Short mmCIF file of C-alpha atoms in Angstrom, two decimals:
data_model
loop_
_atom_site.label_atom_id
_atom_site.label_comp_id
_atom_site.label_asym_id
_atom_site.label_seq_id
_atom_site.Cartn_x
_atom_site.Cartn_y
_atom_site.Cartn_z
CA UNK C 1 89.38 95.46 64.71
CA UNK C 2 91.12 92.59 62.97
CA UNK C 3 92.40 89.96 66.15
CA UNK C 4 94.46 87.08 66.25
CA UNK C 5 92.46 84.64 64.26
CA UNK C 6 92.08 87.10 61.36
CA UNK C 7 96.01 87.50 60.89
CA UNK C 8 96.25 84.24 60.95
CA UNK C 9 93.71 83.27 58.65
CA UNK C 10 95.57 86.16 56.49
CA UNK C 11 98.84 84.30 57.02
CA UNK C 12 97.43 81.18 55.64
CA UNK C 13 96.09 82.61 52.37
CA UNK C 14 99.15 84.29 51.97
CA UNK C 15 101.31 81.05 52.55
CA UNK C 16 99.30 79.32 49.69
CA UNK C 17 99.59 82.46 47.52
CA UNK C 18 103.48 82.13 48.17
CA UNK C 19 103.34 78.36 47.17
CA UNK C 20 101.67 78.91 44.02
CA UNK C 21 103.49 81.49 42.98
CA UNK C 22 106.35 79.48 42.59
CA UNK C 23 104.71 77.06 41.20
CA UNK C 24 103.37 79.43 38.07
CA UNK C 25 107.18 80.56 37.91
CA UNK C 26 108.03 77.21 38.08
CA UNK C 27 105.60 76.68 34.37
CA UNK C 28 106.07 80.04 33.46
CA UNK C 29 108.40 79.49 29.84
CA UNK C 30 110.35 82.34 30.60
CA UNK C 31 114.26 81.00 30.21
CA UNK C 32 115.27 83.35 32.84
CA UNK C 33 117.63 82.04 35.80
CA UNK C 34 117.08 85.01 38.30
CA UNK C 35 113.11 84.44 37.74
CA UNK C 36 113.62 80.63 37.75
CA UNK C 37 115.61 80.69 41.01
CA UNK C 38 112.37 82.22 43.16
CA UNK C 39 110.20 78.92 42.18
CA UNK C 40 111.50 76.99 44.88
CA UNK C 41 112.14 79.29 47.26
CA UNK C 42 108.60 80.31 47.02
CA UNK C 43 107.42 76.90 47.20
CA UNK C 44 109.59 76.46 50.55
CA UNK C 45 108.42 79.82 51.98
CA UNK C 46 104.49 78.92 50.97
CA UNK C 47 104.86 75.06 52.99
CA UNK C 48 107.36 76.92 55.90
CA UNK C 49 104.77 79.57 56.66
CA UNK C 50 101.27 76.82 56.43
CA UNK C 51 103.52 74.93 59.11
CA UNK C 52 103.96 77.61 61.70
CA UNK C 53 100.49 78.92 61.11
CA UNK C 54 99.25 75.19 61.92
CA UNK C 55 101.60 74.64 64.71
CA UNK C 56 100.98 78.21 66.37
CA UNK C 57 99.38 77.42 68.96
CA UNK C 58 101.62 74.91 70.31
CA UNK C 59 104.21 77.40 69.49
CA UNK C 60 103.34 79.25 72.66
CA UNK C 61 101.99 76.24 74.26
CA UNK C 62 105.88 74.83 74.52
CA UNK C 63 106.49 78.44 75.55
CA UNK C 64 104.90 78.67 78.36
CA UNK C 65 105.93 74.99 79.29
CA UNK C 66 109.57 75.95 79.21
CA UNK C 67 108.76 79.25 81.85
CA UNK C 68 107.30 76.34 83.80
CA UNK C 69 109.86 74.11 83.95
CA UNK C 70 112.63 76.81 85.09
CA UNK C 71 110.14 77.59 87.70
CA UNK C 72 108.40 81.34 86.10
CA UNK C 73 105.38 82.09 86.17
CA UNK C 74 103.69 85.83 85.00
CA UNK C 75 102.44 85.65 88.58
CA UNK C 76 106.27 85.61 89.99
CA UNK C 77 107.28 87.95 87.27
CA UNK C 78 104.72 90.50 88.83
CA UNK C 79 105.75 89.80 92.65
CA UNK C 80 109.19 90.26 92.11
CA UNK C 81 108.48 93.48 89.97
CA UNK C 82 106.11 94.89 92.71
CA UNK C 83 108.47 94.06 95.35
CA UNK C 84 111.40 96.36 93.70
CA UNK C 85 108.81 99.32 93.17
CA UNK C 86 107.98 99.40 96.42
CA UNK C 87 111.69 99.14 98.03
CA UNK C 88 112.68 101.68 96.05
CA UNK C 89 109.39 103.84 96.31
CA UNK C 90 110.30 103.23 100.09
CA UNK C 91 113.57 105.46 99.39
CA UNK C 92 111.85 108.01 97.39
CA UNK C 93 109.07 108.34 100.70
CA UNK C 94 112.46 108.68 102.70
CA UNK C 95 113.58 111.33 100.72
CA UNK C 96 110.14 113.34 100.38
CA UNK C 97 110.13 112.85 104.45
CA UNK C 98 113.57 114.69 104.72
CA UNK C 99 112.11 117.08 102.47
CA UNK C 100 108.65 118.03 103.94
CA UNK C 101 109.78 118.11 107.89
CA UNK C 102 110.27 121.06 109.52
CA UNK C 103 114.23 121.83 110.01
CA UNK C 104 114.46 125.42 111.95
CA UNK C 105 118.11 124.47 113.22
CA UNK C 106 119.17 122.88 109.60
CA UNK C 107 120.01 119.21 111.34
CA UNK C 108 118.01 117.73 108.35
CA UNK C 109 120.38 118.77 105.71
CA UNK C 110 122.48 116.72 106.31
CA UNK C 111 120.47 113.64 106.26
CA UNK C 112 118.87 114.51 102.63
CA UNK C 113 122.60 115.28 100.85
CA UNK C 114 122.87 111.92 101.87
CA UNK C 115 120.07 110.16 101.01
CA UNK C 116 119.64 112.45 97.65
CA UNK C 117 122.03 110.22 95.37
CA UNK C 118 119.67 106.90 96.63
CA UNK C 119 116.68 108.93 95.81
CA UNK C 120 118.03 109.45 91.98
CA UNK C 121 119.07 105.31 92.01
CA UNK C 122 115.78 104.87 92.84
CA UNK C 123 114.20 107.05 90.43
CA UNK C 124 116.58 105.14 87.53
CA UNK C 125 115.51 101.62 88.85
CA UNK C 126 111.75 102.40 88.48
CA UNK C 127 112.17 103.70 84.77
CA UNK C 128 114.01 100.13 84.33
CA UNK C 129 111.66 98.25 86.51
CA UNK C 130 108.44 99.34 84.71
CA UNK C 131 110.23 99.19 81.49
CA UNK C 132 110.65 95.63 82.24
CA UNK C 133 107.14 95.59 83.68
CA UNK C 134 105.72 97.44 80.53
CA UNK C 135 107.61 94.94 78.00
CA UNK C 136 105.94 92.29 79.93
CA UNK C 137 102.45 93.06 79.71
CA UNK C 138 102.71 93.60 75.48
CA UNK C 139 104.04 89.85 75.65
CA UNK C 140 101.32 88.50 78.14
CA UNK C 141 98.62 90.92 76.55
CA UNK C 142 99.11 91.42 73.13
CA UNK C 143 102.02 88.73 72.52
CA UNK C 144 99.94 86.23 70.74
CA UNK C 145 98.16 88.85 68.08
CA UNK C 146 101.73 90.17 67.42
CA UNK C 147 103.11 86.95 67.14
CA UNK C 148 100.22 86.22 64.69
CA UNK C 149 100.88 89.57 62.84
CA UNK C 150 104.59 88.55 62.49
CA UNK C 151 102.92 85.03 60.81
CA UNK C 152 101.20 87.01 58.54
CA UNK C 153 104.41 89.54 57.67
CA UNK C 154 106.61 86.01 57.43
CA UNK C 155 104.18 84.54 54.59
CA UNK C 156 104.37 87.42 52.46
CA UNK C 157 105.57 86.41 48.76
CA UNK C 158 108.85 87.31 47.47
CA UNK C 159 110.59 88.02 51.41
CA UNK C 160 109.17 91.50 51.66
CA UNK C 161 109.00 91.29 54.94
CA UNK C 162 110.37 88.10 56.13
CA UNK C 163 113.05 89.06 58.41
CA UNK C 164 110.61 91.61 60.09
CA UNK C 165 107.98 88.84 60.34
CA UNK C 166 111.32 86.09 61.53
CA UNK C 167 112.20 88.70 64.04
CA UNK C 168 108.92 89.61 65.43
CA UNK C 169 107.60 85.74 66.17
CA UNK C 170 110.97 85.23 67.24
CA UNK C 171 110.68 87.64 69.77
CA UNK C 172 107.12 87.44 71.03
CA UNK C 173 107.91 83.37 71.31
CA UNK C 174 111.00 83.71 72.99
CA UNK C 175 110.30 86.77 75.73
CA UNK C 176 106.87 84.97 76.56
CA UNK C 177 109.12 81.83 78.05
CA UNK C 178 111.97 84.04 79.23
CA UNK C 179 110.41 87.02 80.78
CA UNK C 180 108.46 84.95 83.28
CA UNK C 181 111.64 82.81 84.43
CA UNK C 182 113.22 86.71 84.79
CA UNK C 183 113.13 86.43 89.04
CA UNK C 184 114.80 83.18 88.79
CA UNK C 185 117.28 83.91 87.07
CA UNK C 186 118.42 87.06 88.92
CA UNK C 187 117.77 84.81 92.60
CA UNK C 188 119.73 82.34 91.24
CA UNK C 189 122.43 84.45 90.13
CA UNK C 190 122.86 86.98 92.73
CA UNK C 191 120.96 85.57 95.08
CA UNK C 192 118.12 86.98 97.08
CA UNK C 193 118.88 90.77 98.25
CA UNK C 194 118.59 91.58 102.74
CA UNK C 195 115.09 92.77 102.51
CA UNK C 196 114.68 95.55 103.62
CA UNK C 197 111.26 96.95 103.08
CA UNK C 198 109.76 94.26 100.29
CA UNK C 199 107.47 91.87 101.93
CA UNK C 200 104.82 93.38 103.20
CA UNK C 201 105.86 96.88 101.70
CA UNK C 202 105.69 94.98 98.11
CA UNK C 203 102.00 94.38 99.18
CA UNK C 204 100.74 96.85 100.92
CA UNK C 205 102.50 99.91 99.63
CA UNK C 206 103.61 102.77 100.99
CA UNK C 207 102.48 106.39 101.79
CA UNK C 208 103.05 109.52 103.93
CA UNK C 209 100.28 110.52 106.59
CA UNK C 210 99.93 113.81 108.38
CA UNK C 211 97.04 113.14 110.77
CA UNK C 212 94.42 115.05 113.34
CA UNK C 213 92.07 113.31 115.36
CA UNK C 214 89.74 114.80 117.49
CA UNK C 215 86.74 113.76 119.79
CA UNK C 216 83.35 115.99 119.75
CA UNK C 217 84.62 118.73 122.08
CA UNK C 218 88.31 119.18 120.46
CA UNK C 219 91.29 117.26 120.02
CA UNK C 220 92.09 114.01 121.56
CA UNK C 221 95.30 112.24 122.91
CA UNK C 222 95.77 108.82 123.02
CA UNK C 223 97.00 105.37 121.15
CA UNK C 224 96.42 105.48 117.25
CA UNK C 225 96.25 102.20 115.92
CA UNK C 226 95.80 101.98 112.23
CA UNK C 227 94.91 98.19 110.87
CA UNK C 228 93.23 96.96 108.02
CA UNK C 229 89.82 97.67 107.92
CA UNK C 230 88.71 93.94 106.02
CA UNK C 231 90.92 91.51 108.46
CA UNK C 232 91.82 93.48 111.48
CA UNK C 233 95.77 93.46 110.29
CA UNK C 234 98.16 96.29 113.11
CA UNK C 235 99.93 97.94 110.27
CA UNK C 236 101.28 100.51 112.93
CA UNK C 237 100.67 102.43 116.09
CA UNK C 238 101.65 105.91 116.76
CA UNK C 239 100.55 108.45 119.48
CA UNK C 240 98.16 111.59 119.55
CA UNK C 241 98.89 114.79 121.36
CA UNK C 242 96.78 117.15 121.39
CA UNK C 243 95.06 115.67 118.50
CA UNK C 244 97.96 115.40 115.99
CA UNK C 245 99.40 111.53 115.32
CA UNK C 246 102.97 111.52 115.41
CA UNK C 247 105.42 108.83 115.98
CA UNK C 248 107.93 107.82 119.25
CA UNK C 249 109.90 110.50 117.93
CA UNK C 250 108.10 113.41 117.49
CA UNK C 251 107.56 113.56 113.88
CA UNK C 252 104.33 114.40 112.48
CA UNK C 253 104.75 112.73 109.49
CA UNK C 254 104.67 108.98 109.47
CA UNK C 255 104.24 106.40 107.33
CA UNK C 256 101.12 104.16 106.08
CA UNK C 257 100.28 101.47 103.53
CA UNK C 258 98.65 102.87 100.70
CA UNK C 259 96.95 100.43 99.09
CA UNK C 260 94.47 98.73 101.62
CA UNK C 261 91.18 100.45 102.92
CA UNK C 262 92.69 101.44 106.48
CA UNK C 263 90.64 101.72 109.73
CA UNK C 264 91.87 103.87 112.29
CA UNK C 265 90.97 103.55 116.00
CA UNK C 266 91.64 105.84 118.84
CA UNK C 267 92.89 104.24 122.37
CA UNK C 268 92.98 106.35 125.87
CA UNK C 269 92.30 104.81 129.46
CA UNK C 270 91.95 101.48 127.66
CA UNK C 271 88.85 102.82 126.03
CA UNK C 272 88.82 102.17 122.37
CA UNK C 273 87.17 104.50 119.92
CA UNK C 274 86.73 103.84 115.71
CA UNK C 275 87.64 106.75 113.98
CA UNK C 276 85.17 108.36 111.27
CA UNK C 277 85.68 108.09 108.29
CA UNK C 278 85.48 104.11 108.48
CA UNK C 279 87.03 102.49 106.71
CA UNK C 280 89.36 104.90 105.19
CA UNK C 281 90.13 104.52 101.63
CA UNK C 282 92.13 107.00 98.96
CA UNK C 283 89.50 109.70 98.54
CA UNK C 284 89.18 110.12 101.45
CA UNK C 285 92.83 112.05 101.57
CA UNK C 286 93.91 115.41 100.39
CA UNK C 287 97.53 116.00 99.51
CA UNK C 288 99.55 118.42 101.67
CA UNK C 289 102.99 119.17 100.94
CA UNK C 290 103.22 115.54 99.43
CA UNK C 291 102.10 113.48 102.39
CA UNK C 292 98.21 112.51 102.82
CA UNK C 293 96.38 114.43 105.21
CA UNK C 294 93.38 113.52 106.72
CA UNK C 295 91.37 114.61 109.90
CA UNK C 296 89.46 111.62 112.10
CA UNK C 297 87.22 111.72 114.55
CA UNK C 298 84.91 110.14 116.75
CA UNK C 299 81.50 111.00 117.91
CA UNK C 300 81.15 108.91 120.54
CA UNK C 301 83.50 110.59 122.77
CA UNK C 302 82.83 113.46 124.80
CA UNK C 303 86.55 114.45 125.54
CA UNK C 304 89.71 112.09 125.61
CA UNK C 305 92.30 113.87 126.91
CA UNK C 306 93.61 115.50 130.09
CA UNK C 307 93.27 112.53 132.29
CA UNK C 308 89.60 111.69 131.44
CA UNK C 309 87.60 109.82 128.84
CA UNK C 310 83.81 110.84 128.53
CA UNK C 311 82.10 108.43 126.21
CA UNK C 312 78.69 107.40 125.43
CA UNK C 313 76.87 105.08 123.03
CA UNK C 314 74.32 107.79 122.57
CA UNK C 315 74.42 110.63 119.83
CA UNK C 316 76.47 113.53 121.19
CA UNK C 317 74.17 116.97 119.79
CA UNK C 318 76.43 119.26 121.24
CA UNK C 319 79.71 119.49 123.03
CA UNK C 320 82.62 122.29 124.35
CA UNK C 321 85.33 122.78 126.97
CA UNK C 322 85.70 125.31 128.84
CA UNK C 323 89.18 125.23 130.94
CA UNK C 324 88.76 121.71 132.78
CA UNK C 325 84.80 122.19 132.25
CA UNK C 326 83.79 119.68 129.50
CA UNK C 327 79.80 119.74 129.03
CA UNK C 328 77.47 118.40 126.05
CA UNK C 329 74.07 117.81 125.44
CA UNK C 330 73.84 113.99 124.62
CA UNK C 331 70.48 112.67 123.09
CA UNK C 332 70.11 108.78 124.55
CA UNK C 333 66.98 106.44 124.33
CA UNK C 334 66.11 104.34 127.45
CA UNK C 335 68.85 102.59 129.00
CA UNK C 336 71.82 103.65 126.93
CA UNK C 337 75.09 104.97 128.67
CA UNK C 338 77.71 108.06 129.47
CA UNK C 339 80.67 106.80 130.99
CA UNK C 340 83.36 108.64 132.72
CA UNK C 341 86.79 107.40 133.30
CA UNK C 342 89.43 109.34 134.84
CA UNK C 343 93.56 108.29 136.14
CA UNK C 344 93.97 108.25 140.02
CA UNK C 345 95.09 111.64 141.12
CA UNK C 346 92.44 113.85 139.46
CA UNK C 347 90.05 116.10 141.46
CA UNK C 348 86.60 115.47 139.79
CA UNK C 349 83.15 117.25 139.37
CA UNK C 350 80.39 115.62 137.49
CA UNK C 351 77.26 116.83 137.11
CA UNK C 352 74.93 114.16 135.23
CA UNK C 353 72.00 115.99 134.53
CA UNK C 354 69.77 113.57 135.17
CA UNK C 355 71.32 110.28 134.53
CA UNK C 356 71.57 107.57 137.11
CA UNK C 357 74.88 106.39 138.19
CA UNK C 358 74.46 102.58 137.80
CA UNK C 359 78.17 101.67 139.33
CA UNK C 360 81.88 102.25 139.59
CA UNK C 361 84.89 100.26 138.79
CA UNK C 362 88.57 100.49 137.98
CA UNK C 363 90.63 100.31 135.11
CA UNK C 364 94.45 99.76 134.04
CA UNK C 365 96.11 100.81 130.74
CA UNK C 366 99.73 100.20 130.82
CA UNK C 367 101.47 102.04 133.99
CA UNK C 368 98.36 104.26 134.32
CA UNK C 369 95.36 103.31 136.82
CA UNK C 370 92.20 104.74 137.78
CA UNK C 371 88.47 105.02 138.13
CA UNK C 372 85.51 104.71 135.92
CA UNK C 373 81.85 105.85 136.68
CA UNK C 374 78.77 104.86 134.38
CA UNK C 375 74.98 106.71 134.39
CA UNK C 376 72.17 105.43 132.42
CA UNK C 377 69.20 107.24 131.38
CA UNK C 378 66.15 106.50 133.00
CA UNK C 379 63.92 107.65 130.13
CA UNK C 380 64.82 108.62 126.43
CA UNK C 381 65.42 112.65 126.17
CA UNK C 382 68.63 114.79 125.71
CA UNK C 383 70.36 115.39 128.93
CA UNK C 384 73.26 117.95 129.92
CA UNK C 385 76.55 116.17 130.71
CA UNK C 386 78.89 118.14 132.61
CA UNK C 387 82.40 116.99 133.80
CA UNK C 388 85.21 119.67 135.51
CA UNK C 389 88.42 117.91 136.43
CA UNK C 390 91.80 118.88 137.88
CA UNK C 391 93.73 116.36 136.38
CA UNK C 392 98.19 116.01 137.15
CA UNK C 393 100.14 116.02 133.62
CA UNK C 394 99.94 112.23 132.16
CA UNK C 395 102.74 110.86 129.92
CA UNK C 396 101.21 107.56 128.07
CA UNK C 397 103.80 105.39 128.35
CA UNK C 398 102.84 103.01 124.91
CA UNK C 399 104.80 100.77 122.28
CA UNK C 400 104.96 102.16 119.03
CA UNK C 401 105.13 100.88 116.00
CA UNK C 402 106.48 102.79 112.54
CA UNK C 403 104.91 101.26 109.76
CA UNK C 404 108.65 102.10 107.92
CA UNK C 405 111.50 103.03 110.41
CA UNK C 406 112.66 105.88 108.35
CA UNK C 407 115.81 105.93 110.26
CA UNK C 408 116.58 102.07 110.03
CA UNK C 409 115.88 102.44 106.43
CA UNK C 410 118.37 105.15 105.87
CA UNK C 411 121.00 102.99 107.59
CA UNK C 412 120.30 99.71 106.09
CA UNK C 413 120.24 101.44 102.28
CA UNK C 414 124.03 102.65 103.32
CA UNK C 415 125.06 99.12 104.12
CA UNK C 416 128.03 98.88 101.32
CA UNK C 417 126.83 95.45 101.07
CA UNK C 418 123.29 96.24 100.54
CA UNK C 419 124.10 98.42 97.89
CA UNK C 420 126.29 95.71 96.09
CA UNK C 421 123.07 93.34 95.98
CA UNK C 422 120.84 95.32 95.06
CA UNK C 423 122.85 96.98 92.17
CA UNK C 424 123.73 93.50 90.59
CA UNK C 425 119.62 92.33 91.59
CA UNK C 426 117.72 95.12 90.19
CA UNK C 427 120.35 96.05 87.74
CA UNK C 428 123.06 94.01 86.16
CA UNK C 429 121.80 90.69 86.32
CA UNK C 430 118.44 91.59 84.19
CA UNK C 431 120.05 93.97 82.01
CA UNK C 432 122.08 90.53 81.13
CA UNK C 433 119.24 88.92 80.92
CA UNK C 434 117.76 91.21 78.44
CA UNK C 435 120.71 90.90 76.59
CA UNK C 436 120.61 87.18 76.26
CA UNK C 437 116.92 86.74 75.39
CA UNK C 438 117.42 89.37 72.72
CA UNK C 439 120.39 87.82 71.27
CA UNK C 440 118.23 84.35 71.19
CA UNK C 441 115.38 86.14 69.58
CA UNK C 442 117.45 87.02 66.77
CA UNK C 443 119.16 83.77 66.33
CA UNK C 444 115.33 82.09 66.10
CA UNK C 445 114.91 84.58 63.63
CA UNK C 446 118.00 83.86 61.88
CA UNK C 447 116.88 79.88 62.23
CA UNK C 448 112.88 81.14 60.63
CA UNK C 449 115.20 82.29 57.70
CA UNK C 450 115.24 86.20 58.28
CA UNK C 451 118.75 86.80 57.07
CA UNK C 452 118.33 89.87 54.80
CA UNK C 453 120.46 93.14 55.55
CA UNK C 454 119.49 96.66 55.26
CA UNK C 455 122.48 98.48 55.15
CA UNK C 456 121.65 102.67 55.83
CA UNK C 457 123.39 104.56 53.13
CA UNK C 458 123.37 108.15 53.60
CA UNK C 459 125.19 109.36 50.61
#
């Protein structure tokens, strides 16, 4: 596959061809004018294109200086294009939320007429965004061999395809040092939107979880916390009951960033669990009704709910509940652990099967307080844990974090003022921009000599 070098070494040949062309109508003795008048041009056109072939390379070397200069980069280009796919990805998550909850009483209806006209905005702004984003990567990825191509169309003899060749350089030349300066422009112009959602959003991305976690009995209650599984980042914290993670609110959908490997970790009686799979990456999702679904678990824990936490650092073979009865058979080598904490209040039978109760102590987790008991085993073997408890109802009192407040979001995109800034950011101001870089690729065009006209005759 012919590359950049190759059309230009093309371009060069044809440059001298065009020079000497002119010159052999320039001694051709043929006394006519309309021949005689292409001598020179070709002789201009041979010596214009040998320049720009020999100064190519600083061509797009001055290019790139200018994005520099007004403070663009392809690097800035790319953050500010990621940052407006995922605000407005943000209002399309909104919108498939409203769609996918439940609604028996029809309260939701409401909310998604309203938020259904931002949901087609922001289906429009990512067609624009990526079409900036796509017209972008043919100048950064392919810009120079087109450029090189136009070269090559430019030298052609006789202006067969001058103005295409004009246009093309032209355009390659002058979208390489005006697409990067693109987010400057529009900040400097309309200034910076309220954001909303872009920072970490921008980085992290966005998705819609429906979770279960469950322990080796059954399913667990508790404190999700879901952080970043390579530097330990909170991204959000939600609560499980009765093993399904749902928000402060009660909704059982709730948001996520999509893009990092997530680990997920399971808190009750200020006992923290990791949740399996670890980490968590894409795969490891299905798609249900167009939010992620997954189902964790930990197999460490005995139970987690009800008032009491039975945990081990053993390997749990077996495990059931039974009313307040929760027994297992746990396989543990010498010395290794089952641990039983329970809140104050709770009526408790434990039978350890064996295992030697090695000491007591006390615990607090928020406004909840109570007791913990630890066995060891004396010898390696599988042992039958058994633990019945009469526990009263516990409400975990926890702060919660949304990764997106759906219902902040709604009200912030419905800020008149909000939707002034980001109409003239995301919108008018690069459409304008587009504009003017196209008009200034044709007038370099215009100044490379590609003047013809085609005019379309139908008739």
């Amino acid at each position: 596959m012919a590359g950049e070098v190759d059309y230009l070494i093309l371009a060069y040949r044809l440059s001298v061809l065009t020079f000497y062309l002119g010159a052999l109508i320039y001694a051709l003795p043929i006394p006519y004018q309309g021949l005689k008048r292409w001598a020179p041009r070709l002789l201009a056109d041979g010596i214009g294109a040998l320049v720009i072939v020999l100064v190519f390379e600083a061509l797009f070397q001055l290019a790139n200086t200018l994005a520099a200069m007004a403070g663009g980069s392809w690097e800035l280009l790319e953050s500010w294009a990621m940052g407006g796919i995922a605000e407005f990805l943000t209002i399309k998550a909104v919108a498939a939320l409203l769609n996918v909850l439940p609604d028996p009483l029809g309260v939701l209806r409401g909310a998604q007429v309203v938020v259904k006209p931002l949901d087609r905005l922001a289906t429009t702004a990512l067609f624009f965004i990526a079409f900036i984003v796509g017209l972008a990567e043919i100048v950064k990825v392919y810009g120079r061999l087109l450029a090189a191509i136009g070269v090559a169309l430019y030298a052609a003899p006789f202006r067969v395809a001058r103005s295409a060749g004009a246009w093309l350089l032209s355009f390659i030349l002058v979208f390489t040092a005006g697409l990067q300066a693109l987010p400057v422009f529009a900040t400097a112009i309309g200034g910076t939107p309220q954001p909303i959602g872009i920072g970490p959003i921008a980085e992290k991305g966005l998705a819609l979880l429906k979770g279960n976690v469950s322990t080796m009995e059954g399913p667990a209650d508790g404190v999700i916390l879901v952080t970043d599984a390579d530097t330990g980042e909170v991204y959000a914290v939600y609560l499980a009951e009765n093993g399904t993670i749902m928000n402060d609110h009660g909704s059982t959908i709730v948001t996520i960033p999509s893009k990092p490997n997530l680990a997920y970790k399971l808190v009750y009686l200020n006992v923290t669990f990791y949740l399996e799979p670890y980490p968590v990456n894409k795969t490891d999702y299905k798609i249900v009704e167009g939010a992620w679904s997954i189902d964790l678990k930990t197999s460490y824990a005995l139970t987690a709910r009800n008032g009491i936490a039975v945990y081990t650092n053993g390997e749990i073979l077996s495990a059931s509940r039974n009313g307040g009865t929760v027994e297992g058979v746990i396989h543990l080598q010498q010395g290794q652990y089952v641990s039983v904490r329970y809140v104050d209040g709770c009526t408790i039978d434990i039978d350890p099967g064996g295992l030697q109760e090695v000491g007591e102590s006390e615990w607090q987790w928020g406004d909840l307080h109570g007791q913990a008991i630890k066995y060891e085993a004396p010898d390696a073997g599988d042992y039958h844990f058994q633990v019945t408890a009469d526990c009263p109802q516990l409400h975990i009192s926890y702060d919660t974090k949304d990764y997106v407040n759906i219902a902040k979001k709604i009200a912030a995109y419905y800020d008149i003022n909000v939707i002034q800034a980001f109409i003239a950011y995301w919108f008018t101001i690069p459409t304008i921009y587009i504009a003017i870089l196209t008009s200034a690729s044709l007038g370099v065009a215009r100044l490379l000599g590609g003047r013809e006209r085609f005019p379309l005759r139908v008739f």
